[in-house]
mmCIF file of C-alpha atoms in Angstrom:
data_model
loop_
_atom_site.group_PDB
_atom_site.id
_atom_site.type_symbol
_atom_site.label_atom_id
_atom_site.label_comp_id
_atom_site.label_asym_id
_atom_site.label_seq_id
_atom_site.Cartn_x
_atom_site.Cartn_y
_atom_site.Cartn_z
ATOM 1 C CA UNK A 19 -10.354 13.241 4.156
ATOM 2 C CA UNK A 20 -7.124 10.975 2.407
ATOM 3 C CA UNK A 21 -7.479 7.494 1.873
ATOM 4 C CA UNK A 22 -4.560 5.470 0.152
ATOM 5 C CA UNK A 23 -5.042 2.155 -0.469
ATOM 6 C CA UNK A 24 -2.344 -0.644 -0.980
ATOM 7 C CA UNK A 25 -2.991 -3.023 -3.773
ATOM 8 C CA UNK A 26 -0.819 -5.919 -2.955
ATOM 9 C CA UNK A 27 -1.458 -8.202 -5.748
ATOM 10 C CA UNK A 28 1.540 -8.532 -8.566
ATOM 11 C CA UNK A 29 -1.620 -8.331 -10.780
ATOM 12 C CA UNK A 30 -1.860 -5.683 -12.734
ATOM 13 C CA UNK A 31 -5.959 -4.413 -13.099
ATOM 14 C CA UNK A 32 -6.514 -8.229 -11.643
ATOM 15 C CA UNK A 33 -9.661 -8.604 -8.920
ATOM 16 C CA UNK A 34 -8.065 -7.126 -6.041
ATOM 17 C CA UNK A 35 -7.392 -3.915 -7.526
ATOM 18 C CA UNK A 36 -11.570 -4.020 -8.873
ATOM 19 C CA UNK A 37 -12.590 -4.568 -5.325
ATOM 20 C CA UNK A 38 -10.361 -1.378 -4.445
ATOM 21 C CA UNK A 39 -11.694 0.559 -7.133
ATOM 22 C CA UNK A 40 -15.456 -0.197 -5.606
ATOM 23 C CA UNK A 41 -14.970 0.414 -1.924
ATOM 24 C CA UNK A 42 -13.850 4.012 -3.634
ATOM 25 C CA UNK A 43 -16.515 3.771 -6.241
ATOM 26 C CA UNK A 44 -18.670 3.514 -2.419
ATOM 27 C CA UNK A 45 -17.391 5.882 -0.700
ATOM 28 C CA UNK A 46 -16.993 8.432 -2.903
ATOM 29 C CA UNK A 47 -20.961 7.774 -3.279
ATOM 30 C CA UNK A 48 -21.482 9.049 0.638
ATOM 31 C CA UNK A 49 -19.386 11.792 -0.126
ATOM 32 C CA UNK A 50 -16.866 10.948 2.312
ATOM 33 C CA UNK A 51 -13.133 10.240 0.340
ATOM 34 C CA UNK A 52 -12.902 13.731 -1.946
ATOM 35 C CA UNK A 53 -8.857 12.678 -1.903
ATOM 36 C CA UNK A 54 -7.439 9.073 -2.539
ATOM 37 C CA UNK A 55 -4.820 6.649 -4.345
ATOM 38 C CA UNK A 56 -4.097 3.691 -4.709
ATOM 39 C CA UNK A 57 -0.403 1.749 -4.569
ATOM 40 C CA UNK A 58 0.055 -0.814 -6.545
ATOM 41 C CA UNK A 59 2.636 -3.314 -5.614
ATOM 42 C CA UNK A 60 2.733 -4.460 -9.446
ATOM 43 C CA UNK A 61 4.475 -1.141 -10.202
ATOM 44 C CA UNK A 62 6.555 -0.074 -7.373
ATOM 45 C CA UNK A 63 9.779 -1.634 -5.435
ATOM 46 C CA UNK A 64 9.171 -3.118 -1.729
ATOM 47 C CA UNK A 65 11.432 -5.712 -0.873
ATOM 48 C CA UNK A 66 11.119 -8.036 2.292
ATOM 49 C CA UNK A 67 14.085 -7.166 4.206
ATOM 50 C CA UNK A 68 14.452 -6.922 7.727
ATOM 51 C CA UNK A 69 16.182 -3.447 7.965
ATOM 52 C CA UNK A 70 14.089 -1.567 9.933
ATOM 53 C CA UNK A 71 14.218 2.522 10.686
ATOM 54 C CA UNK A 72 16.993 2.678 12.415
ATOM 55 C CA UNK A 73 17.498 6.499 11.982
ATOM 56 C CA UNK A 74 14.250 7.507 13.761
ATOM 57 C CA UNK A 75 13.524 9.503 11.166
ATOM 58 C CA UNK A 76 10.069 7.851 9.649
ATOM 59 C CA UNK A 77 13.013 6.972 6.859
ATOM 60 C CA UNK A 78 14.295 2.953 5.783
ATOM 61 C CA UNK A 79 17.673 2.950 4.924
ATOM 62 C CA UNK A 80 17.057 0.717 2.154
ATOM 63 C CA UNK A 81 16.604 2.607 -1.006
ATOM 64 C CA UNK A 82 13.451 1.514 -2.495
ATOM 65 C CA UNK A 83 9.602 2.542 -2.194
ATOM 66 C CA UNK A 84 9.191 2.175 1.033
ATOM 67 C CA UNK A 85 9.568 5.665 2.497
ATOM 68 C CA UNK A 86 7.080 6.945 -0.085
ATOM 69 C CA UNK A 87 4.746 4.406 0.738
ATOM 70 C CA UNK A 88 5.204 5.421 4.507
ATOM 71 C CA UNK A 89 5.075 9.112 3.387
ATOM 72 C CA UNK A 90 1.621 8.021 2.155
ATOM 73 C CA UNK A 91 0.248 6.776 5.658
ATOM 74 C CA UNK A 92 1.432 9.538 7.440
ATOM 75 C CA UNK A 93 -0.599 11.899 5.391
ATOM 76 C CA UNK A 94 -3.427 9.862 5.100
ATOM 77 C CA UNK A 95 -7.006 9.535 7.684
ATOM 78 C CA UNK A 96 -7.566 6.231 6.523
ATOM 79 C CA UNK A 97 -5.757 3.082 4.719
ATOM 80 C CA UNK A 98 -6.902 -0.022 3.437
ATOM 81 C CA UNK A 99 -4.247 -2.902 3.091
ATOM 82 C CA UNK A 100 -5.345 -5.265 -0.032
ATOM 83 C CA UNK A 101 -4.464 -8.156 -1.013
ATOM 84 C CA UNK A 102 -4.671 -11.502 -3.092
ATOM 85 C CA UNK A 103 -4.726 -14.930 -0.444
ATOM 86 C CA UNK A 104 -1.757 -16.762 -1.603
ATOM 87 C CA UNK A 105 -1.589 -19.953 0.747
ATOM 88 C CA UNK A 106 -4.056 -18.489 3.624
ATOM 89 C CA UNK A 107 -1.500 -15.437 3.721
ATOM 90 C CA UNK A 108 -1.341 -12.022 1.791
ATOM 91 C CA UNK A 109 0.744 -11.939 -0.907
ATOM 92 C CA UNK A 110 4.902 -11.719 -0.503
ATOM 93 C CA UNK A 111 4.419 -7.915 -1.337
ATOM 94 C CA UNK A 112 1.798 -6.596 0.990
ATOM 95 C CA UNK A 113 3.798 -9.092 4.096
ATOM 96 C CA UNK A 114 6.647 -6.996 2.996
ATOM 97 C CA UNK A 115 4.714 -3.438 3.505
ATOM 98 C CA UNK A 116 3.048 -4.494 6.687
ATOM 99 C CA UNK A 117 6.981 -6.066 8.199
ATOM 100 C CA UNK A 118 8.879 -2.815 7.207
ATOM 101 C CA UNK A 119 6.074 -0.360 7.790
ATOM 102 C CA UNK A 120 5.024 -1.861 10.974
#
């Protein structure tokens, strides 16, 4: 089984990527996530734009990380969205991922 995880806090190491680490930390304790990663928002490029994938292709036209991020989903069983509450909302990053990946 794949899991990827998206760590939508700017945060680097900060609490939402410790409470991603033990839901893995869990899970790998059943014995049920042999494969996994984890995105961090912190270190990649996802802007909020509303271009959407206009080529049909499971491909943004916009030239940031996007696609790999959506690369990631495809392959994956299982993904957990996580995220810091900014202002009863998820942070500017993740609302970016879900809006473009949706």
């Amino acid at each position: 089984m794949k899991v990827v995880a998206f760590n939508g806090s700017p945060r680097k190491e900060g609490n939402t990527d410790i409470l991603v680490r033990q839901v893995f930390t869990e899970l790998h304790k059943e014995g049920s996530i042999p494969n996994w990663s984890i995105w961090r928002s912190c270190r990649s490029r996802v802007h909020g734009l509303l271009w959407m994938f206009t080529n049909r292709d499971k491909r943004c036209v916009i030239d940031d990380d996007l696609n790999a991020c959506v690369e990631k989903m495809i392959d994956a069983d299982g993904i957990i969205l996580a995220s810091p509450t900014y202002f009863a909302n998820v942070s500017s990053e993740t609302k970016a991922l879900i809006d473009r990946a949706g």
